[in-house]
């Protein structure tokens, strides 16, 4: 007599959709999980897990699931002031060690700008106005107020006198001043670098 043992089928989990945070509101993003099972005709208990590829942006996701339900939720919360993307992998694991994995991408938008190109200033050339373009708050659903700051790495050579930006537009101007009788040779050939920092209401920044 030949006895056929129980078949351990692979667990199931429906494909997951990519997610994007609304940067204007620090709400959690809830990603639904569907199609969860231990496999065809299998009734063993299962566990659902989720992992983030970028803990500096998106700490370990929280899974809300009770076996043997066919549905659940992954709760995501991005760290405030951070932006970028991460891959979240959901795993359904049965008691026999069989598993199925599904991955999806999570995006946290950030403000953006187009930095001006390098400039060559003439000694004793006085002031120079630089235009910054392509400014965006990174929020596709709401208008956020932004701030733009500028700092010089060598203010003894080139100083930042002012930044003109209304907080919501797409362009800004930065007023630079070349210090009189100063040039790069005085500082060992070092150039002055001007760093621009754009920040939205959520604390996300672009430099």
mmCIF file of C-alpha atoms in Angstrom:
data_model
loop_
_atom_site.group_PDB
_atom_site.id
_atom_site.type_symbol
_atom_site.label_atom_id
_atom_site.label_comp_id
_atom_site.label_asym_id
_atom_site.label_seq_id
_atom_site.Cartn_x
_atom_site.Cartn_y
_atom_site.Cartn_z
ATOM 1 C CA UNK A 1 0.000 0.000 0.000
ATOM 2 C CA UNK A 2 1.417 3.368 -0.989
ATOM 3 C CA UNK A 3 0.415 6.367 1.144
ATOM 4 C CA UNK A 4 0.749 9.854 -0.247
ATOM 5 C CA UNK A 5 1.524 12.481 2.406
ATOM 6 C CA UNK A 6 0.062 15.921 2.584
ATOM 7 C CA UNK A 7 1.327 18.348 -0.019
ATOM 8 C CA UNK A 8 2.845 21.577 1.316
ATOM 9 C CA UNK A 9 1.857 24.245 -1.210
ATOM 10 C CA UNK A 10 3.608 27.586 -1.544
ATOM 11 C CA UNK A 11 1.853 30.472 0.249
ATOM 12 C CA UNK A 12 0.211 33.173 -1.844
ATOM 13 C CA UNK A 13 0.207 36.971 -1.844
ATOM 14 C CA UNK A 14 -1.132 39.272 -4.560
ATOM 15 C CA UNK A 15 1.290 41.691 -6.263
ATOM 16 C CA UNK A 16 1.684 45.004 -4.428
ATOM 17 C CA UNK A 17 1.329 48.504 -5.883
ATOM 18 C CA UNK A 18 3.986 51.216 -5.533
ATOM 19 C CA UNK A 19 3.213 53.917 -2.969
ATOM 20 C CA UNK A 20 3.975 57.622 -2.629
ATOM 21 C CA UNK A 21 3.807 59.830 0.455
ATOM 22 C CA UNK A 22 1.838 63.066 0.478
ATOM 23 C CA UNK A 23 4.613 65.306 1.700
ATOM 24 C CA UNK A 24 2.155 68.048 2.728
ATOM 25 C CA UNK A 25 0.800 65.820 5.513
ATOM 26 C CA UNK A 26 2.816 63.606 7.882
ATOM 27 C CA UNK A 27 0.282 60.780 7.634
ATOM 28 C CA UNK A 28 1.068 57.083 7.535
ATOM 29 C CA UNK A 29 0.703 55.358 4.189
ATOM 30 C CA UNK A 30 -1.406 52.182 4.359
ATOM 31 C CA UNK A 31 -0.708 49.526 1.745
ATOM 32 C CA UNK A 32 -3.385 46.799 1.496
ATOM 33 C CA UNK A 33 -2.346 43.155 1.370
ATOM 34 C CA UNK A 34 -4.671 40.746 -0.452
ATOM 35 C CA UNK A 35 -4.646 37.190 -1.680
ATOM 36 C CA UNK A 36 -2.880 35.906 1.442
ATOM 37 C CA UNK A 37 -3.055 32.150 1.999
ATOM 38 C CA UNK A 38 -0.964 29.169 3.061
ATOM 39 C CA UNK A 39 -1.503 27.666 -0.379
ATOM 40 C CA UNK A 40 -4.221 25.742 -2.198
ATOM 41 C CA UNK A 41 -6.216 23.756 0.358
ATOM 42 C CA UNK A 42 -3.578 24.385 3.041
ATOM 43 C CA UNK A 43 -4.823 25.412 6.489
ATOM 44 C CA UNK A 44 -1.593 25.857 8.446
ATOM 45 C CA UNK A 45 -0.884 29.123 10.262
ATOM 46 C CA UNK A 46 1.072 31.757 8.331
ATOM 47 C CA UNK A 47 3.116 34.821 9.224
ATOM 48 C CA UNK A 48 3.356 38.058 7.253
ATOM 49 C CA UNK A 49 6.418 40.289 7.441
ATOM 50 C CA UNK A 50 7.643 43.456 5.716
ATOM 51 C CA UNK A 51 11.156 44.892 5.398
ATOM 52 C CA UNK A 52 12.454 48.236 4.161
ATOM 53 C CA UNK A 53 15.611 48.594 2.060
ATOM 54 C CA UNK A 54 16.238 52.130 3.370
ATOM 55 C CA UNK A 55 15.871 52.404 7.148
ATOM 56 C CA UNK A 56 17.244 55.966 7.123
ATOM 57 C CA UNK A 57 14.165 57.006 5.153
ATOM 58 C CA UNK A 58 11.564 54.379 5.993
ATOM 59 C CA UNK A 59 12.041 52.493 9.279
ATOM 60 C CA UNK A 60 10.783 48.932 9.636
ATOM 61 C CA UNK A 61 7.180 48.776 8.326
ATOM 62 C CA UNK A 62 4.436 47.573 10.660
ATOM 63 C CA UNK A 63 2.269 44.671 9.458
ATOM 64 C CA UNK A 64 -1.330 44.351 10.623
ATOM 65 C CA UNK A 65 -2.390 40.760 9.960
ATOM 66 C CA UNK A 66 -4.192 37.906 11.717
ATOM 67 C CA UNK A 67 -3.897 34.348 10.405
ATOM 68 C CA UNK A 68 -5.715 32.829 8.516
ATOM 69 C CA UNK A 69 -7.241 35.988 7.001
ATOM 70 C CA UNK A 70 -6.702 36.580 3.286
ATOM 71 C CA UNK A 71 -6.077 40.286 3.816
ATOM 72 C CA UNK A 72 -3.893 42.570 5.884
ATOM 73 C CA UNK A 73 -2.170 45.961 5.850
ATOM 74 C CA UNK A 74 1.384 47.312 5.822
ATOM 75 C CA UNK A 75 1.666 50.623 7.682
ATOM 76 C CA UNK A 76 4.503 52.883 6.508
ATOM 77 C CA UNK A 77 5.843 55.990 8.212
ATOM 78 C CA UNK A 78 8.716 57.963 6.693
ATOM 79 C CA UNK A 79 11.113 59.849 8.947
ATOM 80 C CA UNK A 80 10.314 63.560 9.004
ATOM 81 C CA UNK A 81 12.657 65.710 6.974
ATOM 82 C CA UNK A 82 13.828 62.805 4.819
ATOM 83 C CA UNK A 83 13.129 62.171 1.150
ATOM 84 C CA UNK A 84 14.022 59.610 -1.471
ATOM 85 C CA UNK A 85 12.869 56.065 -2.149
ATOM 86 C CA UNK A 86 12.902 52.602 -0.621
ATOM 87 C CA UNK A 87 11.882 49.116 -1.647
ATOM 88 C CA UNK A 88 9.539 47.334 0.749
ATOM 89 C CA UNK A 89 9.419 43.542 0.549
ATOM 90 C CA UNK A 90 6.392 41.705 1.924
ATOM 91 C CA UNK A 91 6.807 38.030 2.831
ATOM 92 C CA UNK A 92 4.198 35.383 3.612
ATOM 93 C CA UNK A 93 5.766 32.449 5.483
ATOM 94 C CA UNK A 94 4.133 29.138 6.423
ATOM 95 C CA UNK A 95 5.073 26.747 9.228
ATOM 96 C CA UNK A 96 6.898 24.476 6.810
ATOM 97 C CA UNK A 97 9.333 27.195 5.826
ATOM 98 C CA UNK A 98 7.810 27.902 2.423
ATOM 99 C CA UNK A 99 7.358 31.522 1.520
ATOM 100 C CA UNK A 100 6.355 33.998 -1.155
ATOM 101 C CA UNK A 101 7.767 37.514 -1.498
ATOM 102 C CA UNK A 102 6.345 40.604 -3.157
ATOM 103 C CA UNK A 103 8.185 43.931 -3.434
ATOM 104 C CA UNK A 104 6.990 47.460 -4.083
ATOM 105 C CA UNK A 105 8.637 50.867 -4.236
ATOM 106 C CA UNK A 106 7.889 53.730 -1.861
ATOM 107 C CA UNK A 107 8.701 57.322 -2.819
ATOM 108 C CA UNK A 108 8.930 60.331 -0.515
ATOM 109 C CA UNK A 109 9.085 63.430 -2.771
ATOM 110 C CA UNK A 110 11.536 66.218 -2.087
ATOM 111 C CA UNK A 111 11.798 69.844 -3.179
ATOM 112 C CA UNK A 112 13.958 70.549 -6.197
ATOM 113 C CA UNK A 113 15.834 73.301 -7.975
ATOM 114 C CA UNK A 114 18.194 73.821 -10.902
ATOM 115 C CA UNK A 115 21.552 74.990 -9.572
ATOM 116 C CA UNK A 116 23.358 77.645 -11.606
ATOM 117 C CA UNK A 117 26.550 76.671 -13.406
ATOM 118 C CA UNK A 118 30.041 77.666 -12.289
ATOM 119 C CA UNK A 119 30.860 81.379 -12.445
ATOM 120 C CA UNK A 120 34.109 83.251 -13.033
ATOM 121 C CA UNK A 121 34.176 86.625 -11.290
ATOM 122 C CA UNK A 122 36.600 89.400 -12.198
ATOM 123 C CA UNK A 123 38.714 90.828 -9.369
ATOM 124 C CA UNK A 124 37.148 94.020 -8.020
ATOM 125 C CA UNK A 125 34.125 93.133 -10.129
ATOM 126 C CA UNK A 126 31.739 94.114 -7.379
ATOM 127 C CA UNK A 127 28.348 92.401 -7.132
ATOM 128 C CA UNK A 128 26.851 89.643 -9.257
ATOM 129 C CA UNK A 129 23.229 88.506 -9.341
ATOM 130 C CA UNK A 130 22.679 84.791 -9.924
ATOM 131 C CA UNK A 131 19.301 83.369 -10.955
ATOM 132 C CA UNK A 132 18.093 80.049 -9.525
ATOM 133 C CA UNK A 133 15.403 78.322 -11.616
ATOM 134 C CA UNK A 134 13.263 75.190 -11.563
ATOM 135 C CA UNK A 135 12.223 75.558 -7.909
ATOM 136 C CA UNK A 136 9.541 73.082 -6.818
ATOM 137 C CA UNK A 137 8.172 72.055 -3.413
ATOM 138 C CA UNK A 138 8.003 68.389 -4.483
ATOM 139 C CA UNK A 139 4.347 68.067 -3.467
ATOM 140 C CA UNK A 140 2.017 67.092 -6.338
ATOM 141 C CA UNK A 141 -1.143 67.655 -4.271
ATOM 142 C CA UNK A 142 -0.643 70.913 -2.372
ATOM 143 C CA UNK A 143 1.347 74.136 -2.515
ATOM 144 C CA UNK A 144 3.928 74.330 0.259
ATOM 145 C CA UNK A 145 5.796 77.403 1.378
ATOM 146 C CA UNK A 146 9.558 77.045 0.976
ATOM 147 C CA UNK A 147 12.722 78.750 2.145
ATOM 148 C CA UNK A 148 15.935 79.152 0.180
ATOM 149 C CA UNK A 149 19.275 79.891 1.825
ATOM 150 C CA UNK A 150 22.773 80.366 0.427
ATOM 151 C CA UNK A 151 26.164 80.183 2.128
ATOM 152 C CA UNK A 152 29.684 80.717 0.813
ATOM 153 C CA UNK A 153 32.522 78.333 1.661
ATOM 154 C CA UNK A 154 34.958 81.258 1.425
ATOM 155 C CA UNK A 155 33.213 84.472 2.434
ATOM 156 C CA UNK A 156 36.571 86.267 2.572
ATOM 157 C CA UNK A 157 36.596 85.921 -1.219
ATOM 158 C CA UNK A 158 32.924 85.787 -2.230
ATOM 159 C CA UNK A 159 30.145 86.667 0.190
ATOM 160 C CA UNK A 160 26.395 86.144 -0.068
ATOM 161 C CA UNK A 161 24.662 89.475 0.381
ATOM 162 C CA UNK A 162 21.044 88.457 -0.076
ATOM 163 C CA UNK A 163 18.590 85.850 -1.327
ATOM 164 C CA UNK A 164 15.372 87.009 -2.982
ATOM 165 C CA UNK A 165 12.652 84.347 -3.006
ATOM 166 C CA UNK A 166 8.922 84.664 -2.368
ATOM 167 C CA UNK A 167 8.552 81.133 -0.959
ATOM 168 C CA UNK A 168 6.202 79.736 -3.613
ATOM 169 C CA UNK A 169 7.602 80.709 -7.015
ATOM 170 C CA UNK A 170 9.830 78.785 -9.404
ATOM 171 C CA UNK A 171 12.671 81.330 -9.578
ATOM 172 C CA UNK A 172 14.914 83.138 -7.096
ATOM 173 C CA UNK A 173 17.957 85.385 -7.176
ATOM 174 C CA UNK A 174 21.114 85.317 -5.096
ATOM 175 C CA UNK A 175 23.251 88.436 -4.738
ATOM 176 C CA UNK A 176 26.988 87.727 -4.507
ATOM 177 C CA UNK A 177 29.787 90.175 -3.771
ATOM 178 C CA UNK A 178 33.441 89.711 -4.651
ATOM 179 C CA UNK A 179 35.518 91.105 -1.801
ATOM 180 C CA UNK A 180 37.731 93.958 -3.010
ATOM 181 C CA UNK A 181 41.380 93.175 -3.853
ATOM 182 C CA UNK A 182 40.756 89.470 -3.287
ATOM 183 C CA UNK A 183 41.253 86.578 -5.687
ATOM 184 C CA UNK A 184 41.629 82.812 -5.531
ATOM 185 C CA UNK A 185 45.436 83.012 -5.592
ATOM 186 C CA UNK A 186 45.369 84.738 -2.213
ATOM 187 C CA UNK A 187 43.680 81.616 -0.829
ATOM 188 C CA UNK A 188 45.965 79.077 -2.464
ATOM 189 C CA UNK A 189 43.913 78.770 -5.625
ATOM 190 C CA UNK A 190 40.810 77.656 -3.745
ATOM 191 C CA UNK A 191 37.493 78.635 -5.346
ATOM 192 C CA UNK A 192 34.535 79.828 -3.335
ATOM 193 C CA UNK A 193 31.588 77.420 -3.403
ATOM 194 C CA UNK A 194 28.078 78.697 -2.777
ATOM 195 C CA UNK A 195 25.701 76.091 -1.333
ATOM 196 C CA UNK A 196 21.970 76.489 -1.898
ATOM 197 C CA UNK A 197 19.510 74.782 0.466
ATOM 198 C CA UNK A 198 15.808 74.597 -0.428
ATOM 199 C CA UNK A 199 13.480 73.475 2.373
ATOM 200 C CA UNK A 200 9.723 72.823 2.303
ATOM 201 C CA UNK A 201 7.227 72.899 5.185
ATOM 202 C CA UNK A 202 7.760 69.205 5.937
ATOM 203 C CA UNK A 203 11.450 69.809 6.546
ATOM 204 C CA UNK A 204 12.529 68.019 3.353
ATOM 205 C CA UNK A 205 15.566 69.636 1.805
ATOM 206 C CA UNK A 206 17.409 69.827 -1.521
ATOM 207 C CA UNK A 207 20.967 71.117 -1.762
#
